Coordinates of C-alpha atoms in Angstrom, one line a residue:
M1 CA -9.2 14.8 -14.6
R2 CA -11.3 15.1 -11.5
V3 CA -10.1 12.5 -9.0
T4 CA -11.8 11.8 -5.6
I5 CA -9.5 10.3 -3.0
T6 CA -10.0 8.8 0.5
G7 CA -6.9 8.5 2.8
S8 CA -5.5 11.7 1.2
S9 CA -3.5 12.6 4.4
G10 CA -1.6 9.3 4.5
L11 CA 1.9 8.6 3.1
I12 CA 0.7 7.4 -0.2
G13 CA -2.5 9.5 -0.5
S14 CA -0.6 12.8 0.2
A15 CA 2.0 12.0 -2.4
L16 CA -0.7 11.1 -5.0
V17 CA -2.5 14.3 -4.3
R18 CA 0.7 16.4 -4.9
S19 CA 1.5 14.5 -8.1
L20 CA -2.0 14.9 -9.6
R21 CA -2.2 18.6 -8.7
A22 CA 1.2 19.3 -10.1
D23 CA -0.1 18.1 -13.5
G24 CA -3.2 20.3 -13.2
H25 CA -5.8 17.7 -12.2
E26 CA -8.6 18.5 -9.8
V27 CA -8.5 16.5 -6.5
V28 CA -11.5 16.1 -4.2
R29 CA -10.4 14.9 -0.7
L30 CA -13.0 12.8 1.2
I31 CA -12.6 13.5 4.9
R32 CA -14.4 12.5 8.1
R33 CA -14.6 15.9 9.7
E34 CA -16.6 18.9 8.5
P35 CA -15.1 20.3 5.3
T36 CA -13.4 23.7 5.6
R37 CA -11.9 24.0 2.1
S38 CA -13.3 23.9 -1.4
D39 CA -11.4 20.7 -2.3
E40 CA -12.9 18.8 0.7
A41 CA -16.0 16.7 0.9
R42 CA -17.4 14.7 3.8
W43 CA -17.9 11.0 4.1
S44 CA -18.7 8.8 7.1
P45 CA -18.0 5.1 6.7
A46 CA -19.6 4.3 10.1
D47 CA -22.9 5.8 8.8
G48 CA -22.5 4.6 5.2
C49 CA -22.6 8.2 3.9
V50 CA -20.7 9.9 1.2
E51 CA -21.3 13.4 -0.1
A52 CA -22.9 12.7 -3.5
A53 CA -21.3 15.7 -5.3
S54 CA -17.8 14.3 -4.5
L55 CA -18.5 11.2 -6.7
D56 CA -21.0 12.5 -9.3
G57 CA -19.0 13.1 -12.5
A58 CA -15.6 12.2 -11.1
D59 CA -13.2 10.6 -13.6
A60 CA -11.8 8.3 -11.0
V61 CA -12.1 7.4 -7.3
V62 CA -9.0 6.2 -5.4
H63 CA -9.8 4.6 -2.0
L64 CA -6.8 4.4 0.3
A65 CA -8.3 5.0 3.7
G66 CA -7.9 2.5 6.6
A67 CA -6.2 2.1 9.9
G68 CA -2.5 1.6 9.6
I69 CA -1.4 -2.0 9.3
G70 CA 2.2 -1.6 10.6
D71 CA 1.6 1.4 12.9
R72 CA 1.4 -0.4 16.2
P73 CA 1.4 -3.8 17.8
W74 CA -1.4 -6.1 16.8
T75 CA -3.6 -6.5 19.9
K76 CA -7.0 -8.2 19.3
A77 CA -8.7 -4.8 19.5
Y78 CA -6.3 -3.3 17.0
K79 CA -6.7 -6.2 14.5
R80 CA -10.4 -5.7 14.7
K81 CA -10.0 -2.0 14.0
I82 CA -7.8 -2.7 10.9
R83 CA -10.4 -5.1 9.6
D84 CA -13.4 -3.0 10.3
S85 CA -11.9 0.2 8.9
R86 CA -11.2 -1.5 5.5
L87 CA -14.3 -3.5 5.0
T88 CA -16.7 -0.8 6.2
G89 CA -14.9 2.0 4.3
T90 CA -14.7 0.0 1.0
R91 CA -18.4 -1.1 1.2
T92 CA -19.4 2.5 1.8
I93 CA -17.4 3.8 -1.2
A94 CA -18.5 1.0 -3.5
E95 CA -22.2 1.4 -2.7
A96 CA -22.0 5.1 -3.1
I97 CA -20.4 4.8 -6.5
A98 CA -22.9 2.2 -7.6
T99 CA -25.8 4.5 -6.8
A100 CA -24.2 7.8 -8.2
S101 CA -26.2 9.5 -10.9
R102 CA -23.1 9.8 -13.0
R103 CA -20.8 6.9 -11.9
P104 CA -17.1 7.3 -11.9
P105 CA -15.7 4.9 -14.6
V106 CA -13.0 3.5 -12.3
L107 CA -12.4 2.7 -8.7
V108 CA -8.8 2.1 -7.6
C109 CA -9.3 0.4 -4.3
G110 CA -6.2 -0.1 -2.2
S111 CA -5.1 -3.6 -1.3
A112 CA -1.9 -5.3 -0.1
I113 CA 0.4 -8.2 -0.9
G114 CA -0.5 -9.6 2.4
Y115 CA -3.0 -11.6 0.3
Y116 CA -0.3 -14.1 -0.6
G117 CA 0.8 -14.8 3.0
D118 CA 4.3 -16.2 3.5
T119 CA 5.6 -17.3 0.1
D120 CA 8.6 -19.0 1.7
G121 CA 11.1 -17.7 -0.9
R122 CA 8.8 -18.7 -3.9
E123 CA 8.3 -16.0 -6.5
V124 CA 4.5 -15.3 -6.9
D125 CA 2.5 -13.1 -9.2
E126 CA -1.2 -12.2 -9.4
K127 CA -2.2 -15.7 -10.4
A128 CA -1.1 -17.1 -7.0
P129 CA -3.8 -18.2 -4.5
A130 CA -4.5 -16.5 -1.2
G131 CA -2.2 -17.5 1.6
R132 CA -2.9 -18.1 5.3
G133 CA -3.1 -15.7 8.2
F134 CA -4.9 -12.5 9.3
L135 CA -3.7 -10.4 6.4
A136 CA -4.5 -12.9 3.7
A137 CA -8.1 -13.3 5.0
L138 CA -8.4 -9.5 5.4
V139 CA -7.3 -8.8 1.8
R140 CA -9.6 -11.4 0.4
D141 CA -12.6 -9.9 2.2
W142 CA -11.4 -6.3 1.6
E143 CA -11.3 -6.8 -2.2
A144 CA -14.7 -8.5 -2.1
A145 CA -16.2 -5.5 -0.4
A146 CA -15.8 -3.5 -3.6
A147 CA -18.4 -5.8 -5.3
P148 CA -21.2 -3.2 -5.5
A149 CA -19.1 -0.9 -7.8
R150 CA -18.0 -3.8 -9.9
E151 CA -21.5 -5.2 -10.3
A152 CA -22.6 -1.7 -11.4
G153 CA -20.3 -1.8 -14.3
V154 CA -17.4 0.2 -12.8
R155 CA -13.9 -0.9 -13.6
V156 CA -12.4 -1.9 -10.2
V157 CA -8.6 -2.2 -9.7
H158 CA -7.0 -3.6 -6.6
P159 CA -3.4 -2.4 -6.3
R160 CA -1.7 -4.9 -4.0
T161 CA 1.0 -2.7 -2.5
G162 CA 4.2 -4.0 -0.9
V163 CA 6.7 -2.1 1.3
V164 CA 6.7 1.5 0.2
L165 CA 10.1 3.2 0.5
T166 CA 9.7 6.8 1.7
R167 CA 11.7 8.8 4.2
D168 CA 8.4 10.1 5.6
G169 CA 7.3 6.8 7.3
G170 CA 6.7 3.1 6.9
L171 CA 9.6 0.6 7.3
L172 CA 12.3 3.0 6.0
G173 CA 11.1 6.2 7.6
S174 CA 10.6 4.6 11.0
T175 CA 14.0 2.9 11.2
L176 CA 16.0 5.7 9.4
P177 CA 17.2 7.5 12.6
L178 CA 18.7 4.2 13.9
F179 CA 20.5 3.5 10.6
R180 CA 21.9 7.0 10.5
L181 CA 23.4 6.4 13.9
G182 CA 24.9 3.1 12.8
L183 CA 22.5 1.1 15.0
G184 CA 20.5 -0.4 12.2
G185 CA 20.6 -4.0 11.2
R186 CA 18.8 -7.1 9.8
L187 CA 15.6 -8.4 11.3
G188 CA 15.9 -12.0 12.6
D189 CA 18.1 -14.1 10.3
G190 CA 17.6 -11.7 7.4
D191 CA 16.6 -14.4 5.0
Q192 CA 13.0 -13.3 4.6
W193 CA 12.1 -11.7 1.2
T194 CA 10.9 -8.1 1.1
S195 CA 8.8 -6.9 -1.9
W196 CA 9.3 -3.1 -2.0
I197 CA 8.5 -0.2 -4.2
S198 CA 9.7 3.4 -4.2
I199 CA 7.2 6.1 -3.4
H200 CA 7.8 7.6 -6.8
D201 CA 6.9 4.3 -8.6
Q202 CA 3.9 3.7 -6.2
V203 CA 2.3 7.0 -7.2
A204 CA 3.2 6.6 -10.9
A205 CA 1.6 3.1 -10.8
L206 CA -1.6 4.3 -9.2
R207 CA -1.9 7.0 -11.9
F208 CA -1.2 4.3 -14.5
L209 CA -4.0 2.2 -13.1
I210 CA -6.4 5.2 -13.3
E211 CA -5.5 5.9 -16.9
N212 CA -5.3 2.4 -18.4
E213 CA -7.9 -0.3 -18.9
I214 CA -6.8 -2.7 -16.2
A215 CA -9.1 -4.4 -13.7
G216 CA -8.7 -6.8 -10.8
P217 CA -5.6 -7.3 -8.7
V218 CA -2.3 -5.7 -9.7
N219 CA 0.9 -6.1 -7.7
L220 CA 2.5 -2.8 -6.9
T221 CA 6.0 -4.0 -6.1
A222 CA 9.4 -3.4 -7.9
P223 CA 10.5 -6.2 -10.2
N224 CA 13.4 -7.2 -7.9
P225 CA 12.5 -8.1 -4.4
V226 CA 15.4 -8.5 -1.9
T227 CA 16.1 -10.4 1.3
N228 CA 16.0 -8.3 4.5
E229 CA 19.8 -8.8 4.7
D230 CA 20.3 -7.4 1.2
Y231 CA 18.0 -4.5 2.0
T232 CA 19.9 -3.8 5.2
R233 CA 23.2 -3.8 3.4
A234 CA 21.9 -1.6 0.6
L235 CA 20.7 1.0 3.2
G236 CA 24.0 0.9 4.9
R237 CA 25.8 1.5 1.6
V238 CA 23.6 4.5 0.7
L239 CA 24.0 6.0 4.2
N240 CA 27.7 5.0 4.5
R241 CA 26.9 3.4 7.9
P242 CA 27.6 0.0 9.5
T243 CA 24.7 -2.4 9.7
R244 CA 26.1 -5.0 12.1
V245 CA 23.2 -5.1 14.5
T246 CA 20.7 -8.0 14.5
V247 CA 17.3 -7.6 16.0
P248 CA 16.4 -11.1 17.4
K249 CA 13.1 -12.6 16.4
V250 CA 12.0 -12.9 20.0
A251 CA 12.4 -9.2 20.5
L252 CA 10.3 -8.4 17.5
R253 CA 7.6 -10.8 18.6
T254 CA 7.6 -9.3 22.1
A255 CA 7.3 -5.8 20.8
L256 CA 4.9 -6.3 17.8
R257 CA 2.9 -9.4 18.9
D258 CA 1.1 -11.0 15.9
L259 CA 2.4 -8.3 13.5
A260 CA 5.9 -9.7 13.7
D261 CA 5.1 -12.9 12.0
E262 CA 3.0 -11.2 9.3
G263 CA 5.2 -8.1 8.9
P264 CA 8.9 -7.9 9.4
L265 CA 9.5 -11.6 9.7
I266 CA 7.3 -12.8 6.9
S267 CA 8.9 -13.8 3.6
Q268 CA 7.1 -12.4 0.5
R269 CA 8.7 -12.6 -2.9
V270 CA 6.1 -10.9 -5.1
V271 CA 6.6 -9.6 -8.6
P272 CA 4.5 -7.1 -10.6
R273 CA 3.6 -9.3 -13.6
R274 CA 0.4 -7.6 -14.7
L275 CA 1.9 -4.1 -14.3
E276 CA 4.9 -4.9 -16.5
E277 CA 2.8 -6.7 -19.1
A278 CA 0.6 -3.6 -19.4
G279 CA 3.7 -1.5 -20.2
F280 CA 4.4 0.3 -17.0
R281 CA 8.1 1.4 -16.7
F282 CA 9.7 1.5 -13.2
A283 CA 12.0 4.4 -12.4
H284 CA 13.6 2.3 -9.7
E285 CA 14.0 -1.4 -10.4
D286 CA 16.8 -2.1 -7.9
V287 CA 16.8 -1.3 -4.2
D288 CA 20.0 0.8 -4.3
S289 CA 18.7 3.2 -6.8
A290 CA 15.4 3.5 -5.0
L291 CA 17.1 4.2 -1.6
R292 CA 19.4 6.8 -3.2
A293 CA 16.4 8.5 -4.8
V294 CA 14.3 8.5 -1.6
L295 CA 17.2 9.7 0.6

């Protein structure tokens, strides 16, 4: 296959590029700077421009670009940056695909389980309505921004990703040094549900969505979400370290601002109903095996 990818330097994008190339597929990386390599092509979301040759005849486009959601505290300015980067980038890609002379047959357009808001311990799948809050509104508009490609007859898939377990970043990577020192612990009361997926299964699921006739929202989470307390204990078992520390809610809210209540303190119990019904097989269904594999 020939696959065009935005966000190829991010945690998920870089892992996807490695996986595709390892199997002999051609990858075209859309970047914002001037290309310096043969596998790079330029796009400029702010200008609504995408190098036409990068899309013409591609077998798939995977759009993962956007400002990091959990990278820093949510000030008003940064929330605006998160929203603008996703809506503008998605519209740019979707419109470029719609007008390509040889349209790619599928657009896998990144999304997030933030769509469901706080599920308060209730198990939800793709049939659940949108929740409340900044992320729920963002995801709703983010997915709608892909309409030009969908209206042009392109199969559009929205992988709603949960917490991706990788040692290279994200929730696990950023807290791993503390846990290795025995200074890790639960967040708040630890009762909030975490819907996670290993980086291996995340990449495998993205490739599954490229290759199989699935459209619309698909939850990319492991079948067995866990509470933050259970996740913390599992990480302690794998590292053979104590996990007695508790990070108070007030400390998280002071440090992370609005992100605290839509990130580490939110309860999201999301299951991958459509992915399993389509026949996808998870390599890591429980958090212990996922953490062992990642670490």
